[in-house]
């Protein structure tokens, strides 16, 4: 009898539990609907209480608990101060942690770590060591989802500051610099691929509303990556000059010469910093050639031969480099580097040819367009018989610079600045009127070739 009564009691309490759970779940659903409507119109103050009820009792009910919860708490943080503000920041950090627990597919480890670091950084509640540690773990363990430009900069910037304080070695700075810049290039490549596909449709006026939003988003994000890339280069600054690179590589050469990744990065860095006259560059290059006789190696070999006067050997190596590289993006970058070698050597026509090959391999290579623009601009004195004709080449240069910014918005800052500078040097309206050239075509008989149409007044 006691057993029967005990069993009946369990069933009764269980029924109460289910009933209470259902009631609570219904209450959560009601409050969810209430706070979402408030949050949609940014009435976060009214949304707080119903949101808090749902978040505390039914956190896994809907992703809105975290998506809108972040906005609600950020609004309260903005309007608070002192201990209240600190408590709310702690609540938001807890929300980020719980988002991974309840919605692991939406809240990735990298995105959560970034949110926490940026929150603490913006509120001056962290330091370089914590920033570097948290973002470093996220970058290494969840690199695919580490896409925030500001976080990429903070990751590298905090390391440089730690190095400057004596806490980190210079080699680590270079390693992270390479990792971060490669990540930026990878993310920007995805964006420029989208832009490349949609630009022709934009020019034809056939973009759908969805495609317009996609193009706008890709353009904005590419510009952000461009700004961050520039900031990262500025942060690296003089740390990567020849005076620091050479002793570092001399010190580590014997221990690292079998590490193909280290060797290739060292050669690439010395090339980009124009340390190619140094014996250490040749030593590293020879090691790369032994470890990995790849397209890059032949490109560097061609440069060395060109500098020594072996033009035929250089051409052979450059052609071999182009043949070996099958990835169109890498091939484009390789051909661009060859173009820069010829530009430094004063061979404008050959530099333009390799830059055009780079564009043919990857039509979103804005750097190649900028290089061609600079070649045109530097030829003003040799591309015309009259002052008007000589200055007309700047229109051609400005056109190429603007195109660089269109195909790769990460370069838009440089591209717009260059285009404005070139346009300012082109014939003025007064010159066009005086020469009677409005609407006419100016043909260039120098190495640049081609023509431009003079603007109408």
Coordinates of C-alpha atoms in Angstrom, one line a residue:
X1 CA 0.0 0.0 0.0
X2 CA 2.8 2.3 0.9
X3 CA 4.5 1.5 -2.4
X4 CA 1.3 2.3 -4.3
X5 CA 0.9 5.6 -2.5
X6 CA 4.6 6.5 -3.0
X7 CA 4.3 5.7 -6.8
X8 CA 1.1 7.8 -7.0
X9 CA 2.9 10.7 -5.3
X10 CA 5.7 10.6 -7.8
X11 CA 3.2 10.7 -10.7
X12 CA 1.4 13.6 -9.1
X13 CA 4.6 15.6 -8.5
X14 CA 5.8 14.7 -12.0
X15 CA 2.5 16.0 -13.5
X16 CA 3.0 19.2 -11.5
X17 CA 6.5 19.5 -12.8
X18 CA 5.4 19.1 -16.4
X19 CA 2.6 21.5 -15.9
X20 CA 4.9 24.1 -14.4
X21 CA 7.4 23.6 -17.2
X22 CA 4.7 24.1 -19.8
X23 CA 3.5 27.2 -18.0
X24 CA 7.0 28.5 -17.7
X25 CA 7.7 27.7 -21.4
X26 CA 4.5 29.5 -22.4
X27 CA 5.5 32.5 -20.2
X28 CA 8.9 32.5 -22.0
X29 CA 7.2 32.4 -25.4
X30 CA 5.0 35.4 -24.4
X31 CA 7.9 37.4 -23.1
X32 CA 10.0 36.5 -26.1
X33 CA 7.4 38.0 -28.4
X34 CA 7.2 41.1 -26.2
X35 CA 10.9 41.9 -26.0
X36 CA 11.5 41.1 -29.7
X37 CA 8.9 43.7 -30.8
X38 CA 10.5 46.3 -28.5
X39 CA 14.0 45.4 -29.7
X40 CA 13.1 45.6 -33.3
X41 CA 12.3 49.3 -32.9
X42 CA 15.4 49.8 -30.6
X43 CA 13.3 50.4 -27.5
X44 CA 15.9 48.4 -25.5
X45 CA 14.8 49.8 -22.1
X46 CA 11.4 48.3 -22.5
X47 CA 12.9 45.1 -23.9
X48 CA 15.2 44.5 -20.9
X49 CA 12.8 43.0 -18.3
X50 CA 10.9 40.5 -20.6
X51 CA 14.3 39.6 -22.2
X52 CA 15.9 39.0 -18.8
X53 CA 13.0 36.7 -17.8
X54 CA 13.4 34.6 -21.0
X55 CA 17.2 34.6 -20.8
X56 CA 17.3 33.5 -17.2
X57 CA 14.7 30.8 -17.5
X58 CA 14.8 29.6 -21.1
X59 CA 18.2 30.5 -22.6
X60 CA 18.1 27.9 -25.3
X61 CA 14.6 28.8 -26.5
X62 CA 15.6 31.1 -29.3
X63 CA 18.9 32.6 -30.7
X64 CA 17.2 36.0 -30.3
X65 CA 18.0 35.7 -26.6
X66 CA 21.7 36.3 -27.6
X67 CA 21.3 38.3 -30.7
X68 CA 19.0 40.9 -29.2
X69 CA 20.4 40.3 -25.7
X70 CA 23.7 41.7 -26.8
X71 CA 22.1 44.9 -28.1
X72 CA 20.0 45.3 -25.0
X73 CA 22.9 45.0 -22.7
X74 CA 25.2 47.2 -24.8
X75 CA 22.5 49.9 -24.7
X76 CA 22.4 49.6 -20.9
X77 CA 26.2 49.7 -20.7
X78 CA 26.2 52.8 -22.8
X79 CA 23.8 54.6 -20.4
X80 CA 25.5 53.3 -17.2
X81 CA 28.6 54.2 -15.2
X82 CA 30.7 53.0 -12.3
X83 CA 29.9 49.7 -10.6
X84 CA 26.6 49.3 -12.5
X85 CA 28.4 49.6 -15.8
X86 CA 31.0 47.0 -14.7
X87 CA 28.3 44.6 -13.6
X88 CA 26.5 44.9 -16.9
X89 CA 29.8 44.3 -18.8
X90 CA 30.3 41.1 -16.7
X91 CA 26.7 40.1 -17.7
X92 CA 27.5 40.6 -21.4
X93 CA 30.7 38.6 -21.1
X94 CA 28.6 35.8 -19.5
X95 CA 26.1 36.1 -22.4
X96 CA 28.9 35.6 -24.9
X97 CA 30.1 32.5 -23.0
X98 CA 26.6 31.1 -22.8
X99 CA 26.0 31.6 -26.5
X100 CA 28.6 29.0 -27.3
X101 CA 27.0 26.6 -24.8
X102 CA 23.5 26.9 -26.1
X103 CA 24.1 27.7 -29.8
X104 CA 27.5 26.3 -30.8
X105 CA 26.7 26.4 -34.5
X106 CA 26.0 30.1 -34.4
X107 CA 28.5 31.3 -31.8
X108 CA 31.9 30.1 -32.8
X109 CA 34.9 30.1 -30.5
X110 CA 36.6 32.8 -32.5
X111 CA 33.6 35.1 -32.7
X112 CA 33.0 34.8 -29.0
X113 CA 36.7 35.5 -28.1
X114 CA 36.6 38.5 -30.4
X115 CA 33.4 39.9 -28.9
X116 CA 34.8 39.5 -25.3
X117 CA 38.2 41.1 -26.2
X118 CA 36.6 44.0 -28.1
X119 CA 34.1 44.7 -25.2
X120 CA 36.9 44.7 -22.6
X121 CA 39.3 46.7 -24.9
X122 CA 36.6 49.4 -25.7
X123 CA 36.0 49.8 -21.9
X124 CA 39.7 49.8 -21.0
X125 CA 39.4 46.6 -18.9
X126 CA 42.2 44.6 -20.5
X127 CA 45.9 44.7 -21.3
X128 CA 48.2 43.6 -24.2
X129 CA 49.1 40.3 -22.6
X130 CA 45.4 39.3 -22.2
X131 CA 44.5 40.6 -25.7
X132 CA 47.3 38.7 -27.4
X133 CA 46.6 35.5 -25.4
X134 CA 42.8 35.4 -26.1
X135 CA 43.0 36.4 -29.7
X136 CA 46.0 34.2 -30.3
X137 CA 44.1 31.1 -29.1
X138 CA 41.1 32.0 -31.2
X139 CA 43.2 32.7 -34.3
X140 CA 45.2 29.4 -34.0
X141 CA 42.2 27.2 -33.0
X142 CA 39.4 28.7 -35.0
X143 CA 41.1 30.6 -37.9
X144 CA 38.3 30.0 -40.4
X145 CA 35.9 32.1 -38.2
X146 CA 38.5 34.8 -37.3
X147 CA 37.4 37.5 -39.7
X148 CA 37.0 40.7 -37.8
X149 CA 39.4 43.4 -39.1
X150 CA 39.7 45.3 -35.8
X151 CA 40.5 42.0 -34.0
X152 CA 43.1 41.1 -36.5
X153 CA 44.8 44.5 -35.9
X154 CA 44.6 44.2 -32.1
X155 CA 46.0 40.7 -32.3
X156 CA 49.1 42.0 -34.1
X157 CA 49.3 45.4 -32.4
X158 CA 49.3 43.9 -28.9
X159 CA 52.2 41.6 -29.9
X160 CA 54.3 44.5 -31.2
X161 CA 53.7 46.4 -27.9
X162 CA 54.7 43.3 -26.0
X163 CA 57.8 43.0 -28.1
X164 CA 58.7 46.7 -27.5
X165 CA 58.4 46.0 -23.8
X166 CA 60.8 43.1 -24.1
X167 CA 58.2 40.4 -23.5
X168 CA 58.2 38.9 -27.0
X169 CA 60.9 38.0 -29.6
X170 CA 61.1 39.7 -32.9
X171 CA 60.7 36.4 -34.8
X172 CA 57.3 35.9 -33.2
X173 CA 56.3 39.4 -34.5
X174 CA 57.3 38.4 -38.0
X175 CA 55.5 35.1 -37.8
X176 CA 52.2 36.6 -36.6
X177 CA 52.6 39.4 -39.2
X178 CA 52.8 36.9 -42.0
X179 CA 49.8 34.8 -40.6
X180 CA 47.6 37.9 -40.2
X181 CA 48.5 39.4 -43.6
X182 CA 47.8 36.1 -45.3
X183 CA 44.5 35.9 -43.5
X184 CA 43.6 39.4 -44.7
X185 CA 44.6 38.5 -48.3
X186 CA 42.5 35.4 -48.1
X187 CA 39.4 37.2 -46.8
X188 CA 39.8 40.0 -49.3
X189 CA 40.2 37.6 -52.2
X190 CA 36.8 36.1 -51.3
X191 CA 35.3 39.6 -51.4
X192 CA 37.0 40.7 -54.6
X193 CA 35.8 37.5 -56.3
X194 CA 32.2 38.5 -55.4
X195 CA 32.9 42.1 -56.7
X196 CA 34.5 40.8 -59.9
X197 CA 31.4 38.8 -60.7
X198 CA 28.9 41.6 -59.9
X199 CA 30.7 44.6 -61.4
X200 CA 29.8 43.8 -65.0
X201 CA 26.2 43.5 -64.0
X202 CA 26.3 46.8 -62.2
X203 CA 27.8 48.5 -65.2
X204 CA 25.0 46.9 -67.4
X205 CA 22.4 48.0 -64.9
X206 CA 21.1 44.4 -64.4
X207 CA 21.8 43.9 -60.6
X208 CA 19.0 42.5 -58.6
X209 CA 18.3 44.1 -55.2
X210 CA 19.9 41.1 -53.4
X211 CA 23.0 41.5 -55.6
X212 CA 23.2 45.2 -54.9
X213 CA 23.3 44.5 -51.2
X214 CA 25.9 41.8 -51.7
X215 CA 28.1 44.0 -53.8
X216 CA 27.7 46.9 -51.3
X217 CA 28.6 44.6 -48.4
X218 CA 31.6 43.1 -50.2
X219 CA 32.9 46.6 -51.1
X220 CA 32.5 47.9 -47.6
X221 CA 34.2 44.9 -46.0
X222 CA 37.0 45.0 -48.6
X223 CA 37.7 48.7 -47.7
X224 CA 37.8 47.7 -44.0
X225 CA 40.4 45.0 -44.7
X226 CA 42.4 47.5 -46.7
X227 CA 42.5 50.1 -43.9
X228 CA 43.5 47.4 -41.4
X229 CA 46.2 46.1 -43.6
X230 CA 47.7 49.6 -43.9
X231 CA 47.5 50.0 -40.1
X232 CA 49.3 46.7 -39.6
X233 CA 52.1 47.7 -41.9
X234 CA 52.4 51.0 -40.1
X235 CA 52.6 49.1 -36.7
X236 CA 55.3 46.9 -38.0
X237 CA 57.2 50.0 -39.2
X238 CA 60.9 50.0 -38.8
X239 CA 61.0 46.6 -37.1
X240 CA 61.1 45.0 -40.6
X241 CA 63.9 47.1 -42.0
X242 CA 67.1 45.6 -43.3
X243 CA 69.0 46.6 -40.2
X244 CA 66.7 44.3 -38.1
X245 CA 66.1 41.6 -40.6
X246 CA 69.7 40.7 -41.5
X247 CA 71.0 40.1 -37.9
X248 CA 67.9 38.1 -37.1
X249 CA 68.2 35.8 -40.1
X250 CA 72.0 35.4 -39.6
X251 CA 71.3 34.4 -36.0
X252 CA 68.6 31.9 -36.8
X253 CA 69.8 30.6 -40.2
X254 CA 71.6 27.4 -39.1
X255 CA 68.7 26.4 -36.9
X256 CA 66.0 27.3 -39.4
X257 CA 67.5 26.7 -42.8
X258 CA 65.7 23.3 -43.1
X259 CA 62.3 25.0 -42.4
X260 CA 60.9 25.8 -45.9
X261 CA 58.2 28.0 -44.5
X262 CA 60.6 30.1 -42.5
X263 CA 63.1 30.3 -45.5
X264 CA 60.4 31.4 -48.0
X265 CA 59.0 34.0 -45.6
X266 CA 62.4 35.4 -44.9
X267 CA 63.2 35.6 -48.7
X268 CA 59.8 37.3 -49.3
X269 CA 60.3 39.8 -46.6
X270 CA 63.8 40.8 -47.7
X271 CA 62.5 41.2 -51.2
X272 CA 59.6 43.4 -50.1
X273 CA 61.9 45.5 -48.0
X274 CA 64.4 45.8 -50.9
X275 CA 67.2 44.1 -49.0
X276 CA 68.1 42.1 -52.1
X277 CA 71.6 43.5 -52.4
X278 CA 72.6 41.9 -49.1
X279 CA 74.6 38.6 -49.1
X280 CA 72.1 37.2 -46.7
X281 CA 69.4 37.4 -49.3
X282 CA 71.4 35.3 -51.7
X283 CA 72.2 32.8 -49.0
X284 CA 68.5 32.5 -48.1
X285 CA 67.5 32.3 -51.8
X286 CA 70.0 29.5 -52.5
X287 CA 68.4 27.6 -49.5
X288 CA 64.9 28.1 -50.9
X289 CA 66.0 26.9 -54.3
X290 CA 67.3 23.6 -52.6
X291 CA 64.2 23.1 -50.5
X292 CA 61.5 24.3 -52.9
X293 CA 62.4 25.1 -56.5
X294 CA 59.0 26.7 -56.9
X295 CA 57.7 29.6 -59.0
X296 CA 58.7 32.1 -56.3
X297 CA 62.3 30.8 -56.3
X298 CA 62.6 31.3 -60.1
X299 CA 61.2 34.8 -59.8
X300 CA 63.8 35.7 -57.2
X301 CA 66.5 34.0 -59.3
X302 CA 65.4 36.0 -62.4
X303 CA 65.7 39.2 -60.4
X304 CA 69.3 38.4 -59.3
X305 CA 70.2 37.5 -62.9
X306 CA 68.7 40.8 -64.1
X307 CA 70.7 42.8 -61.6
X308 CA 73.9 41.0 -62.7
X309 CA 73.3 41.9 -66.3
X310 CA 72.1 38.4 -67.5
X311 CA 68.9 39.6 -69.2
X312 CA 68.3 36.4 -71.1
X313 CA 68.8 34.3 -68.0
X314 CA 66.4 36.6 -66.1
X315 CA 63.7 36.3 -68.8
X316 CA 64.1 32.5 -68.8
X317 CA 63.6 32.3 -65.0
X318 CA 60.7 34.7 -65.1
X319 CA 59.0 32.6 -67.8
X320 CA 59.7 29.5 -65.8
X321 CA 58.1 31.0 -62.7
X322 CA 54.9 31.8 -64.7
X323 CA 54.8 28.3 -66.1
X324 CA 55.2 26.6 -62.7
X325 CA 52.5 28.6 -60.8
X326 CA 49.1 27.2 -61.6
X327 CA 47.0 29.0 -59.1
X328 CA 45.6 32.1 -60.8
X329 CA 45.7 34.3 -57.7
X330 CA 49.3 33.3 -56.8
X331 CA 50.3 33.6 -60.4
X332 CA 48.9 37.1 -60.6
X333 CA 50.8 38.2 -57.5
X334 CA 54.0 36.6 -58.9
X335 CA 53.7 38.4 -62.2
X336 CA 53.0 41.6 -60.3
X337 CA 56.2 41.2 -58.4
X338 CA 58.1 40.7 -61.7
X339 CA 56.5 43.9 -63.0
X340 CA 57.8 45.8 -59.9
X341 CA 61.3 44.5 -60.6
X342 CA 61.2 45.8 -64.2
X343 CA 59.7 49.1 -63.0
X344 CA 62.6 49.6 -60.5
X345 CA 65.0 48.8 -63.4
X346 CA 63.4 51.5 -65.6
X347 CA 61.9 49.2 -68.2
X348 CA 58.4 50.7 -68.3
X349 CA 57.1 48.8 -71.3
X350 CA 58.1 45.4 -69.9
X351 CA 56.8 46.3 -66.4
X352 CA 53.4 47.2 -68.0
X353 CA 53.4 44.0 -69.9
X354 CA 53.9 41.9 -66.8
X355 CA 51.4 44.0 -64.8
X356 CA 48.9 43.3 -67.6
X357 CA 49.7 39.6 -67.4
X358 CA 49.0 39.8 -63.7
X359 CA 45.6 41.4 -64.4
X360 CA 44.8 38.7 -67.0
X361 CA 45.5 36.0 -64.4
X362 CA 43.4 37.8 -61.8
X363 CA 41.2 40.7 -62.9
X364 CA 40.8 42.0 -59.3
X365 CA 44.6 42.6 -58.9
X366 CA 44.3 46.3 -58.1
X367 CA 48.0 46.6 -57.3
X368 CA 48.7 45.8 -60.9
X369 CA 46.4 48.6 -62.1
X370 CA 48.1 51.0 -59.7
X371 CA 51.5 50.1 -61.0
X372 CA 50.4 50.7 -64.6
X373 CA 48.9 54.0 -63.5
X374 CA 52.2 55.1 -61.9
X375 CA 54.1 54.1 -65.1
X376 CA 51.9 56.3 -67.2
X377 CA 52.2 59.2 -64.8
X378 CA 56.0 59.0 -64.8
X379 CA 56.0 59.2 -68.6
X380 CA 54.4 62.6 -68.9
X381 CA 57.5 64.3 -70.3
X382 CA 58.1 61.7 -72.9
X383 CA 54.5 61.1 -74.2
X384 CA 53.7 64.1 -76.2
X385 CA 55.0 67.0 -78.3
X386 CA 53.1 69.8 -76.6
X387 CA 52.5 70.6 -73.0
X388 CA 48.9 69.7 -73.4
X389 CA 49.7 66.3 -74.9
X390 CA 52.3 65.6 -72.2
X391 CA 49.8 66.4 -69.4
X392 CA 47.0 64.4 -71.1
X393 CA 48.7 61.1 -70.1
X394 CA 47.6 61.9 -66.5
X395 CA 44.0 61.2 -67.6
X396 CA 45.1 57.8 -68.6
X397 CA 46.9 57.3 -65.3
X398 CA 43.9 58.5 -63.3
X399 CA 41.6 56.1 -65.2
X400 CA 43.8 53.1 -64.3
X401 CA 44.0 54.2 -60.6
X402 CA 40.2 54.5 -60.3
X403 CA 39.9 51.1 -61.8
X404 CA 42.2 49.7 -59.1
X405 CA 39.8 50.9 -56.5
X406 CA 36.8 49.5 -58.2
X407 CA 38.1 46.0 -58.7
X408 CA 39.8 45.9 -55.2
X409 CA 38.1 48.2 -52.7
X410 CA 40.8 47.4 -50.1
X411 CA 43.0 49.7 -52.2
X412 CA 40.4 52.4 -52.6
X413 CA 42.2 54.8 -50.3
X414 CA 45.4 54.6 -52.2
X415 CA 43.6 54.4 -55.5
X416 CA 41.4 57.5 -54.9
X417 CA 44.4 59.5 -53.7
X418 CA 46.4 58.6 -56.7
X419 CA 43.6 59.3 -59.1
X420 CA 43.0 62.7 -57.5
X421 CA 46.7 63.5 -57.8
X422 CA 46.9 62.5 -61.4
X423 CA 43.7 64.4 -62.3
X424 CA 45.1 67.5 -60.7
X425 CA 48.1 67.3 -63.1
X426 CA 46.0 66.8 -66.2
X427 CA 45.1 69.7 -68.5
X428 CA 42.7 72.2 -66.8
X429 CA 39.4 73.4 -68.3
X430 CA 41.2 76.6 -69.3
X431 CA 43.9 74.6 -71.1
X432 CA 41.2 72.5 -72.8
X433 CA 39.4 75.6 -74.0
X434 CA 42.6 77.4 -75.1
X435 CA 43.8 74.3 -77.1
X436 CA 40.3 73.7 -78.6
X437 CA 40.5 70.0 -77.6
X438 CA 37.2 69.5 -75.8
X439 CA 35.7 66.1 -76.8
X440 CA 38.7 65.2 -79.0
X441 CA 40.9 62.1 -78.8
X442 CA 44.6 62.4 -77.9
X443 CA 46.7 59.5 -79.2
X444 CA 50.0 58.6 -77.4
X445 CA 52.9 57.7 -79.7
X446 CA 55.3 56.8 -76.9
X447 CA 55.7 53.4 -75.2
X448 CA 52.4 53.8 -73.4
X449 CA 50.3 53.7 -76.7
X450 CA 46.6 54.0 -76.7
X451 CA 44.6 57.2 -76.3
X452 CA 42.3 59.2 -74.1
X453 CA 39.2 61.3 -74.8
X454 CA 39.5 64.9 -73.7
X455 CA 36.5 65.8 -71.4
X456 CA 33.9 68.1 -72.8
X457 CA 33.6 71.5 -71.2

